[in-house]
Short mmCIF file of C-alpha atoms and ligand atoms in Angstrom, two decimals:
data_model
loop_
_atom_site.label_atom_id
_atom_site.label_comp_id
_atom_site.label_asym_id
_atom_site.label_seq_id
_atom_site.Cartn_x
_atom_site.Cartn_y
_atom_site.Cartn_z
CA MET A 1 139.51 89.80 103.48
CA SER A 2 135.78 89.57 103.90
CA ILE A 3 133.50 88.02 101.28
CA PRO A 4 129.93 89.34 101.50
CA PHE A 5 126.95 87.30 100.33
CA ASN A 6 126.01 89.74 97.57
CA ILE A 7 127.31 92.87 95.87
CA PRO A 8 124.93 94.44 93.35
CA HIS A 9 126.77 94.67 90.02
CA LEU A 10 126.82 97.90 88.02
CA THR A 11 127.66 97.70 84.32
CA GLY A 12 128.77 101.36 84.24
CA LYS A 13 126.03 102.64 81.92
CA GLU A 14 123.24 102.94 84.51
CA ALA A 15 123.85 106.59 85.46
CA GLN A 16 124.18 107.62 81.80
CA TYR A 17 120.85 106.04 80.84
CA MET A 18 119.11 107.43 83.93
CA ASP A 19 120.40 110.87 83.00
CA GLN A 20 119.10 110.31 79.47
CA ALA A 21 115.70 109.31 80.88
CA ALA A 22 115.65 112.46 83.00
CA CYS A 23 116.42 114.58 79.94
CA ASN A 24 113.79 112.82 77.80
CA GLY A 25 111.13 114.86 79.58
CA LYS A 26 109.11 111.80 80.64
CA LEU A 27 110.03 110.36 84.00
CA SER A 28 106.82 108.46 84.71
CA GLY A 29 106.32 104.89 83.48
CA ASN A 30 105.70 103.36 80.05
CA GLY A 31 108.20 105.61 78.26
CA GLU A 32 111.01 104.81 75.81
CA PHE A 33 113.21 102.79 78.21
CA THR A 34 110.25 100.78 79.50
CA LYS A 35 109.26 99.90 75.93
CA ARG A 36 112.84 99.04 75.02
CA CYS A 37 113.17 96.63 77.98
CA GLN A 38 109.80 95.00 77.31
CA LEU A 39 110.59 94.52 73.62
CA PHE A 40 113.97 93.02 74.51
CA PHE A 41 112.26 90.28 76.54
CA GLU A 42 109.46 89.73 74.02
CA ARG A 43 111.94 89.30 71.13
CA LYS A 44 114.62 87.33 72.97
CA TYR A 45 112.35 84.85 74.71
CA GLY A 46 109.06 84.93 72.78
CA PHE A 47 106.60 86.28 75.37
CA LYS A 48 103.35 87.49 73.81
CA LYS A 49 103.67 90.61 75.97
CA CYS A 50 105.84 91.84 78.84
CA LEU A 51 105.04 94.60 81.32
CA LEU A 52 107.69 95.97 83.67
CA THR A 53 106.53 96.23 87.27
CA THR A 54 107.97 97.73 90.44
CA SER A 55 108.70 94.24 91.84
CA CYS A 56 108.10 90.56 91.25
CA THR A 57 105.59 90.77 94.11
CA ASP A 58 103.63 93.33 92.07
CA ALA A 59 103.80 91.11 88.98
CA LEU A 60 102.37 88.25 91.08
CA GLU A 61 99.62 90.54 92.38
CA MET A 62 98.77 91.48 88.80
CA ALA A 63 98.68 87.77 87.95
CA ALA A 64 96.27 87.12 90.82
CA ILE A 65 93.95 89.85 89.49
CA LEU A 66 94.19 88.51 85.94
CA CYS A 67 93.40 84.97 87.11
CA ASP A 68 90.26 86.52 88.59
CA ILE A 69 90.87 85.01 92.01
CA GLN A 70 87.69 85.09 94.11
CA PRO A 71 87.34 84.43 97.86
CA GLY A 72 87.50 80.69 98.43
CA ASP A 73 89.43 79.84 95.27
CA GLU A 74 92.37 77.56 95.94
CA VAL A 75 95.89 78.13 94.67
CA ILE A 76 98.61 75.48 94.86
CA VAL A 77 102.00 76.92 95.87
CA PRO A 78 105.19 75.21 97.08
CA SER A 79 105.80 75.87 100.76
CA TYR A 80 109.52 76.32 100.12
CA THR A 81 109.35 79.75 98.50
CA PHE A 82 109.36 83.46 99.19
CA VAL A 83 106.26 84.85 100.92
CA SER A 84 105.14 86.76 97.79
CA SER A 85 104.43 83.58 95.78
CA ALA A 86 101.58 82.87 98.20
CA LEU A 87 100.77 86.34 99.52
CA ALA A 88 99.81 87.81 96.14
CA PHE A 89 97.03 85.21 95.75
CA LEU A 90 96.01 85.27 99.41
CA ARG A 91 95.47 89.04 99.21
CA ALA A 92 93.06 88.45 96.36
CA GLY A 93 91.05 86.09 98.60
CA ALA A 94 92.53 82.70 97.75
CA LYS A 95 93.13 79.83 100.12
CA ILE A 96 96.73 78.71 99.70
CA VAL A 97 97.25 74.95 99.47
CA PHE A 98 100.91 74.27 100.11
CA ALA A 99 102.77 71.55 98.23
CA ASP A 100 105.97 69.77 99.17
CA SER A 101 109.32 69.99 97.38
CA MET A 102 110.92 67.19 95.44
CA LYS A 103 113.55 65.07 97.17
CA CYS A 104 116.30 66.04 94.75
CA ASN A 105 115.75 69.80 94.69
CA PRO A 106 113.50 72.40 96.33
CA ASN A 107 111.08 72.74 93.38
CA ILE A 108 107.43 71.71 93.74
CA ASP A 109 106.90 67.94 93.51
CA ALA A 110 104.69 67.72 90.41
CA GLU A 111 103.69 64.15 91.28
CA GLN A 112 101.86 65.37 94.39
CA ILE A 113 99.94 68.21 92.74
CA GLU A 114 97.01 66.17 91.47
CA ASN A 115 96.18 64.96 95.00
CA LEU A 116 95.80 68.59 96.09
CA ILE A 117 93.28 69.55 93.40
CA THR A 118 89.66 70.13 94.43
CA PRO A 119 86.73 71.69 92.53
CA LYS A 120 87.88 75.04 94.01
CA THR A 121 91.42 74.90 92.62
CA LYS A 122 92.11 77.67 90.14
CA VAL A 123 95.86 78.19 89.80
CA ILE A 124 99.17 76.33 90.18
CA VAL A 125 102.24 78.44 90.97
CA PRO A 126 105.48 76.61 90.13
CA VAL A 127 108.53 78.43 91.52
CA HIS A 128 111.77 77.80 89.61
CA TYR A 129 114.08 77.70 92.60
CA ALA A 130 117.63 78.93 91.94
CA GLY A 131 116.61 79.45 88.32
CA VAL A 132 116.29 75.69 87.77
CA ALA A 133 113.09 74.63 86.01
CA CYS A 134 110.23 72.78 87.65
CA ASP A 135 108.91 69.74 85.79
CA MET A 136 106.80 71.91 83.49
CA ASP A 137 105.47 69.21 81.12
CA SER A 138 103.87 67.39 84.06
CA ILE A 139 102.54 70.64 85.56
CA MET A 140 101.05 71.88 82.27
CA GLU A 141 99.50 68.46 81.62
CA ILE A 142 97.77 68.54 85.02
CA ALA A 143 96.65 72.14 84.40
CA VAL A 144 95.12 71.28 81.02
CA LYS A 145 93.40 68.19 82.42
CA HIS A 146 91.81 70.14 85.30
CA HIS A 147 91.29 73.48 83.46
CA LEU A 148 93.68 75.37 85.74
CA LEU A 149 95.85 78.40 85.12
CA VAL A 150 99.61 78.27 85.65
CA VAL A 151 101.54 81.30 86.94
CA GLU A 152 105.30 80.69 86.89
CA ASP A 153 107.15 82.41 89.70
CA ALA A 154 110.31 83.04 87.71
CA ALA A 155 111.74 85.58 90.18
CA GLN A 156 115.13 83.85 90.02
CA ALA A 157 114.80 82.30 86.59
CA ILE A 158 115.87 84.88 84.04
CA ASP A 159 117.62 83.38 81.01
CA SER A 160 117.02 79.80 82.07
CA TYR A 161 115.28 77.04 80.13
CA TYR A 162 113.12 73.93 80.35
CA LYS A 163 113.71 71.55 77.43
CA GLY A 164 114.83 74.55 75.36
CA LYS A 165 111.83 76.72 76.33
CA PRO A 166 112.63 79.94 78.23
CA LEU A 167 111.30 79.86 81.78
CA GLY A 168 108.39 82.23 82.19
CA THR A 169 107.08 81.50 78.68
CA ILE A 170 105.42 78.16 79.50
CA GLY A 171 102.61 79.00 81.94
CA HIS A 172 99.76 81.39 81.15
CA LEU A 173 101.52 84.16 83.08
CA SER A 174 104.87 84.60 84.82
CA ALA A 175 106.62 86.94 87.22
CA PHE A 176 110.30 87.98 87.29
CA SER A 177 112.35 89.93 89.84
CA PHE A 178 115.07 92.53 89.29
CA HIS A 179 115.70 92.98 93.02
CA ASP A 180 119.36 93.67 93.67
CA THR A 181 120.06 90.08 94.69
CA LYS A 182 119.12 88.79 91.22
CA ASN A 183 121.26 88.24 88.08
CA ILE A 184 119.82 91.34 86.34
CA ILE A 185 118.88 94.18 88.66
CA SER A 186 117.21 97.55 88.97
CA GLY A 187 117.27 97.92 92.76
CA GLU A 188 113.65 96.90 93.18
CA GLY A 189 111.91 95.82 90.00
CA GLY A 190 110.02 93.08 88.25
CA MET A 191 108.12 92.03 85.17
CA LEU A 192 104.92 90.27 84.25
CA GLY A 193 105.26 87.88 81.30
CA ILE A 194 102.06 87.15 79.39
CA ASN A 195 101.86 84.06 77.19
CA ASP A 196 98.10 83.82 76.69
CA VAL A 197 96.89 86.71 74.53
CA GLN A 198 93.49 86.80 76.20
CA PHE A 199 95.18 88.51 79.20
CA ILE A 200 96.99 91.30 77.35
CA ARG A 201 94.34 94.03 77.22
CA ARG A 202 93.25 93.58 80.81
CA ALA A 203 96.87 93.37 82.00
CA GLU A 204 97.65 96.79 80.53
CA ILE A 205 94.59 98.25 82.26
CA VAL A 206 95.39 96.65 85.63
CA TRP A 207 98.98 97.93 85.24
CA GLU A 208 97.80 101.54 84.73
CA LYS A 209 95.53 101.97 87.80
CA GLY A 210 92.52 100.38 86.14
CA THR A 211 92.56 102.79 83.20
CA ASN A 212 93.09 102.36 79.45
CA ARG A 213 95.85 104.96 79.48
CA ALA A 214 98.24 102.70 77.48
CA GLU A 215 95.69 102.58 74.63
CA PHE A 216 95.37 106.36 74.82
CA PHE A 217 99.14 106.86 74.57
CA ARG A 218 99.22 104.59 71.51
CA GLY A 219 96.55 106.77 69.93
CA GLU A 220 94.00 103.94 69.85
CA VAL A 221 91.36 105.92 71.83
CA ASN A 222 90.90 109.68 72.07
CA LYS A 223 90.42 109.74 75.86
CA TYR A 224 91.09 107.32 78.67
CA GLY A 225 89.07 106.43 81.72
CA TRP A 226 88.37 103.98 84.52
CA CYS A 227 87.76 100.49 83.10
CA ASP A 228 88.63 97.94 85.81
CA ILE A 229 90.45 97.33 89.10
CA GLY A 230 94.21 97.81 89.14
CA SER A 231 96.99 99.71 90.80
CA SER A 232 100.10 101.69 89.96
CA PHE A 233 102.17 98.65 89.05
CA LEU A 234 104.53 100.29 86.55
CA PRO A 235 108.01 101.55 87.43
CA SER A 236 109.31 105.00 86.51
CA GLU A 237 111.52 105.51 83.47
CA LEU A 238 114.52 105.95 85.80
CA VAL A 239 114.18 102.34 86.92
CA ALA A 240 113.67 101.13 83.34
CA ALA A 241 116.76 103.08 82.22
CA PHE A 242 118.84 101.40 84.93
CA LEU A 243 117.46 98.02 83.84
CA TRP A 244 118.30 98.72 80.20
CA ALA A 245 121.97 99.18 81.10
CA GLN A 246 121.88 95.74 82.71
CA LEU A 247 120.11 94.08 79.80
CA GLU A 248 122.72 95.37 77.36
CA ASP A 249 125.33 93.43 79.37
CA MET A 250 123.24 90.38 80.12
CA GLU A 251 125.36 87.97 78.07
CA ASP A 252 128.57 89.03 79.81
CA ILE A 253 126.87 88.86 83.23
CA GLN A 254 125.57 85.37 82.57
CA ILE A 255 128.92 84.05 81.25
CA LYS A 256 130.75 85.32 84.33
CA ARG A 257 128.18 83.96 86.79
CA LYS A 258 128.21 80.55 85.12
CA ARG A 259 132.00 80.42 85.30
CA LEU A 260 131.84 81.09 89.05
CA TRP A 261 129.06 78.54 89.54
CA ASN A 262 131.02 75.88 87.64
CA LYS A 263 134.10 76.59 89.74
CA TYR A 264 132.04 76.09 92.93
CA TYR A 265 130.57 72.87 91.55
CA GLU A 266 133.95 71.50 90.46
CA MET A 267 135.59 72.24 93.83
CA MET A 268 132.67 71.16 96.03
CA SER A 269 132.09 67.89 94.11
CA PRO A 270 134.92 65.83 95.71
CA ILE A 271 133.80 66.98 99.19
CA ALA A 272 130.21 66.05 98.39
CA LYS A 273 131.40 62.63 97.16
CA GLN A 274 132.82 62.00 100.63
CA GLY A 275 129.26 62.41 101.90
CA HIS A 276 129.56 65.74 103.73
CA PHE A 277 126.63 67.43 101.94
CA SER A 278 124.78 67.29 98.64
CA LEU A 279 125.27 69.49 95.60
CA PRO A 280 122.60 71.46 93.77
CA ASP A 281 120.55 69.28 91.46
CA VAL A 282 119.94 70.40 87.87
CA PRO A 283 117.63 67.84 86.20
CA GLU A 284 118.30 66.88 82.56
CA TYR A 285 115.31 68.94 81.39
CA ALA A 286 116.64 72.12 83.01
CA THR A 287 119.46 74.61 82.49
CA ASN A 288 121.35 76.44 85.19
CA ASN A 289 121.34 80.27 85.03
CA ALA A 290 123.86 80.54 87.87
CA HIS A 291 121.50 82.55 90.01
CA MET A 292 122.61 80.80 93.16
CA PHE A 293 125.11 78.26 94.44
CA TYR A 294 123.83 76.22 97.36
CA LEU A 295 124.62 73.03 99.25
CA VAL A 296 122.31 70.84 101.32
CA CYS A 297 123.73 69.77 104.70
CA HIS A 298 122.58 66.69 106.63
CA SER A 299 120.99 68.58 109.51
CA LEU A 300 120.13 71.98 110.91
CA GLN A 301 122.98 71.59 113.43
CA GLU A 302 125.55 70.93 110.68
CA ARG A 303 124.30 73.88 108.65
CA THR A 304 124.31 76.24 111.65
CA ALA A 305 127.87 75.20 112.50
CA LEU A 306 129.03 75.67 108.89
CA ILE A 307 127.52 79.17 108.62
CA LYS A 308 129.03 80.12 111.99
CA ARG A 309 132.52 78.86 111.14
CA LEU A 310 132.44 80.66 107.77
CA LYS A 311 131.34 83.86 109.48
CA GLU A 312 134.34 83.62 111.82
CA VAL A 313 136.58 84.00 108.75
CA ASP A 314 134.39 86.72 107.22
CA ILE A 315 132.71 84.58 104.58
CA VAL A 316 128.97 85.22 104.53
CA ALA A 317 126.89 82.14 103.71
CA VAL A 318 123.17 82.20 104.46
CA PHE A 319 120.16 79.93 104.74
CA HIS A 320 117.05 80.63 102.72
CA TYR A 321 113.28 80.22 103.04
CA LEU A 322 111.48 79.07 106.16
CA SER A 323 108.58 76.71 105.40
CA LEU A 324 105.55 78.91 104.72
CA HIS A 325 103.10 76.28 106.00
CA CYS A 326 104.76 76.58 109.44
CA SER A 327 104.97 80.39 109.40
CA GLU A 328 103.48 82.47 112.20
CA PHE A 329 100.92 83.84 109.73
CA TYR A 330 99.85 80.62 108.05
CA LYS A 331 100.37 77.74 110.51
CA ASP A 332 96.79 77.87 111.80
CA LYS A 333 95.38 78.07 108.27
CA HIS A 334 97.42 75.13 106.92
CA ASP A 335 95.57 71.82 106.72
CA GLY A 336 98.14 70.01 108.84
CA ARG A 337 99.75 67.87 106.11
CA PRO A 338 103.45 67.38 106.84
CA LEU A 339 105.73 68.67 104.09
CA PRO A 340 108.99 66.98 105.06
CA GLU A 341 111.12 67.82 102.02
CA CYS A 342 110.26 71.49 102.32
CA ASP A 343 111.22 71.40 106.01
CA ARG A 344 114.47 69.65 105.16
CA PHE A 345 115.48 72.36 102.68
CA ALA A 346 114.42 75.03 105.18
CA ASP A 347 116.73 73.44 107.79
CA CYS A 348 119.65 72.26 105.68
CA LEU A 349 120.11 74.40 102.57
CA VAL A 350 122.94 76.95 102.66
CA ARG A 351 123.67 79.56 99.96
CA PHE A 352 127.13 80.87 99.12
CA PRO A 353 128.35 84.24 97.85
CA MET A 354 127.46 84.59 94.16
CA TYR A 355 127.77 87.89 92.32
CA TYR A 356 129.44 89.23 89.18
CA ASP A 357 132.31 90.91 91.00
CA LEU A 358 133.25 87.76 92.92
CA ASN A 359 136.34 86.16 91.37
CA GLU A 360 137.49 82.59 90.96
CA LYS A 361 140.14 83.04 93.66
CA ASP A 362 137.33 83.98 96.11
CA VAL A 363 135.45 80.84 95.14
CA GLU A 364 138.60 78.75 95.65
CA LEU A 365 139.08 80.26 99.10
CA ILE A 366 135.44 79.61 100.04
CA CYS A 367 135.60 75.98 98.87
CA LYS A 368 138.91 75.32 100.64
CA THR A 369 137.50 76.84 103.83
CA VAL A 370 134.38 74.68 103.59
CA LYS A 371 136.59 71.62 103.08
CA ALA A 372 138.69 72.47 106.13
CA ILE A 373 135.52 72.86 108.22
CA VAL A 374 133.64 69.73 107.20
CA CYS A 375 136.41 67.18 106.49
C1 PLP B 401 110.66 82.97 94.45
C2 PLP B 401 110.47 84.42 94.70
N1 PLP B 401 109.29 84.99 94.37
C3 PLP B 401 109.07 86.30 94.56
C4 PLP B 401 110.02 87.12 95.09
C5 PLP B 401 109.73 88.58 95.31
O1 PLP B 401 110.50 89.39 94.46
P1 PLP B 401 110.51 90.98 94.64
O2 PLP B 401 111.45 91.28 95.75
O3 PLP B 401 111.02 91.49 93.31
O4 PLP B 401 109.13 91.40 94.88
C6 PLP B 401 111.26 86.58 95.47
C7 PLP B 401 112.29 87.44 96.07
O5 PLP B 401 113.42 87.15 96.16
C8 PLP B 401 111.49 85.19 95.26
O6 PLP B 401 112.64 84.61 95.62
#
């Protein structure tokens, strides 16, 4: 029996809602399903405003526009992240200043941020890796002190919390992903969360190709026109309808994923205690949304061997990000500072199958196989 790394989960209502959207007579964006999804997030988590986007990358690009990034502005981003966390700001003209991870988990090391701030710094982008919160009190304190904006990359962080506050609601802006590897999916998809009301009007304009079409549809103006820069950041109603089916089942999805994650943790703990690898770290201030189960091996060689041996028995485990500061595109632009923790996670972190339709017996088999390999 083979165990893939991911199987996108369908709740069963997706096709019905997409059919409904098709019959509603409005297939383009910002229709009934879009509004329903946005309201769901605003009410459940307390965002001032949410806007669905076609990806988290798009939500980050909107954030870069809203932060009014100008050529030469500096943006602090962890190097251990997906390309989009940096690319969205770089495309707007920013210089990316990469920060290292903490020792205990891959999140940005808040203690090092202040050393990276210059008069050109404009934004900090904390990335909540595996849905586990960054040290947001420290980050927000630094941002207030230096008059910086904070854009949370919450791509993996749906339904997760920092000291009781939903992730994505703490910074000025935030970006979520509904890519089919995430807990809640729409194939490709994302959302911009807005927590500072000063951004709302412009965000709607940027979202709708630089026009005030959203105001027109609400009947607030009698014609709409070109007001600003922007793009076509909004998804069609078909995508929003798919997403709505997922949101209706979010509680069930989260309960199941957490059960699987806890099973992994329980079974991997005794092996970790023998010193074979380390377990994922969830600091006291953070919750775990069971987005991902990972382990950290001692070396690249050990991780490569583990992945290879698992593959031989048809269990797909995978590594994750490569350090962005060493990437082909950015290595010559990086200022040369070593970022050893980031490199360690790039070399040693391994992710295990984690999806709704995985069952506890699969997790048992995976853990027993890992034990047989490493012990
Ligand atoms: C931390 C992080 N940010 C951004 C993205 C980009 O998300 P999307 O594929 O929805 O654009 C990802 C993708 O997995 C991610 O892991």
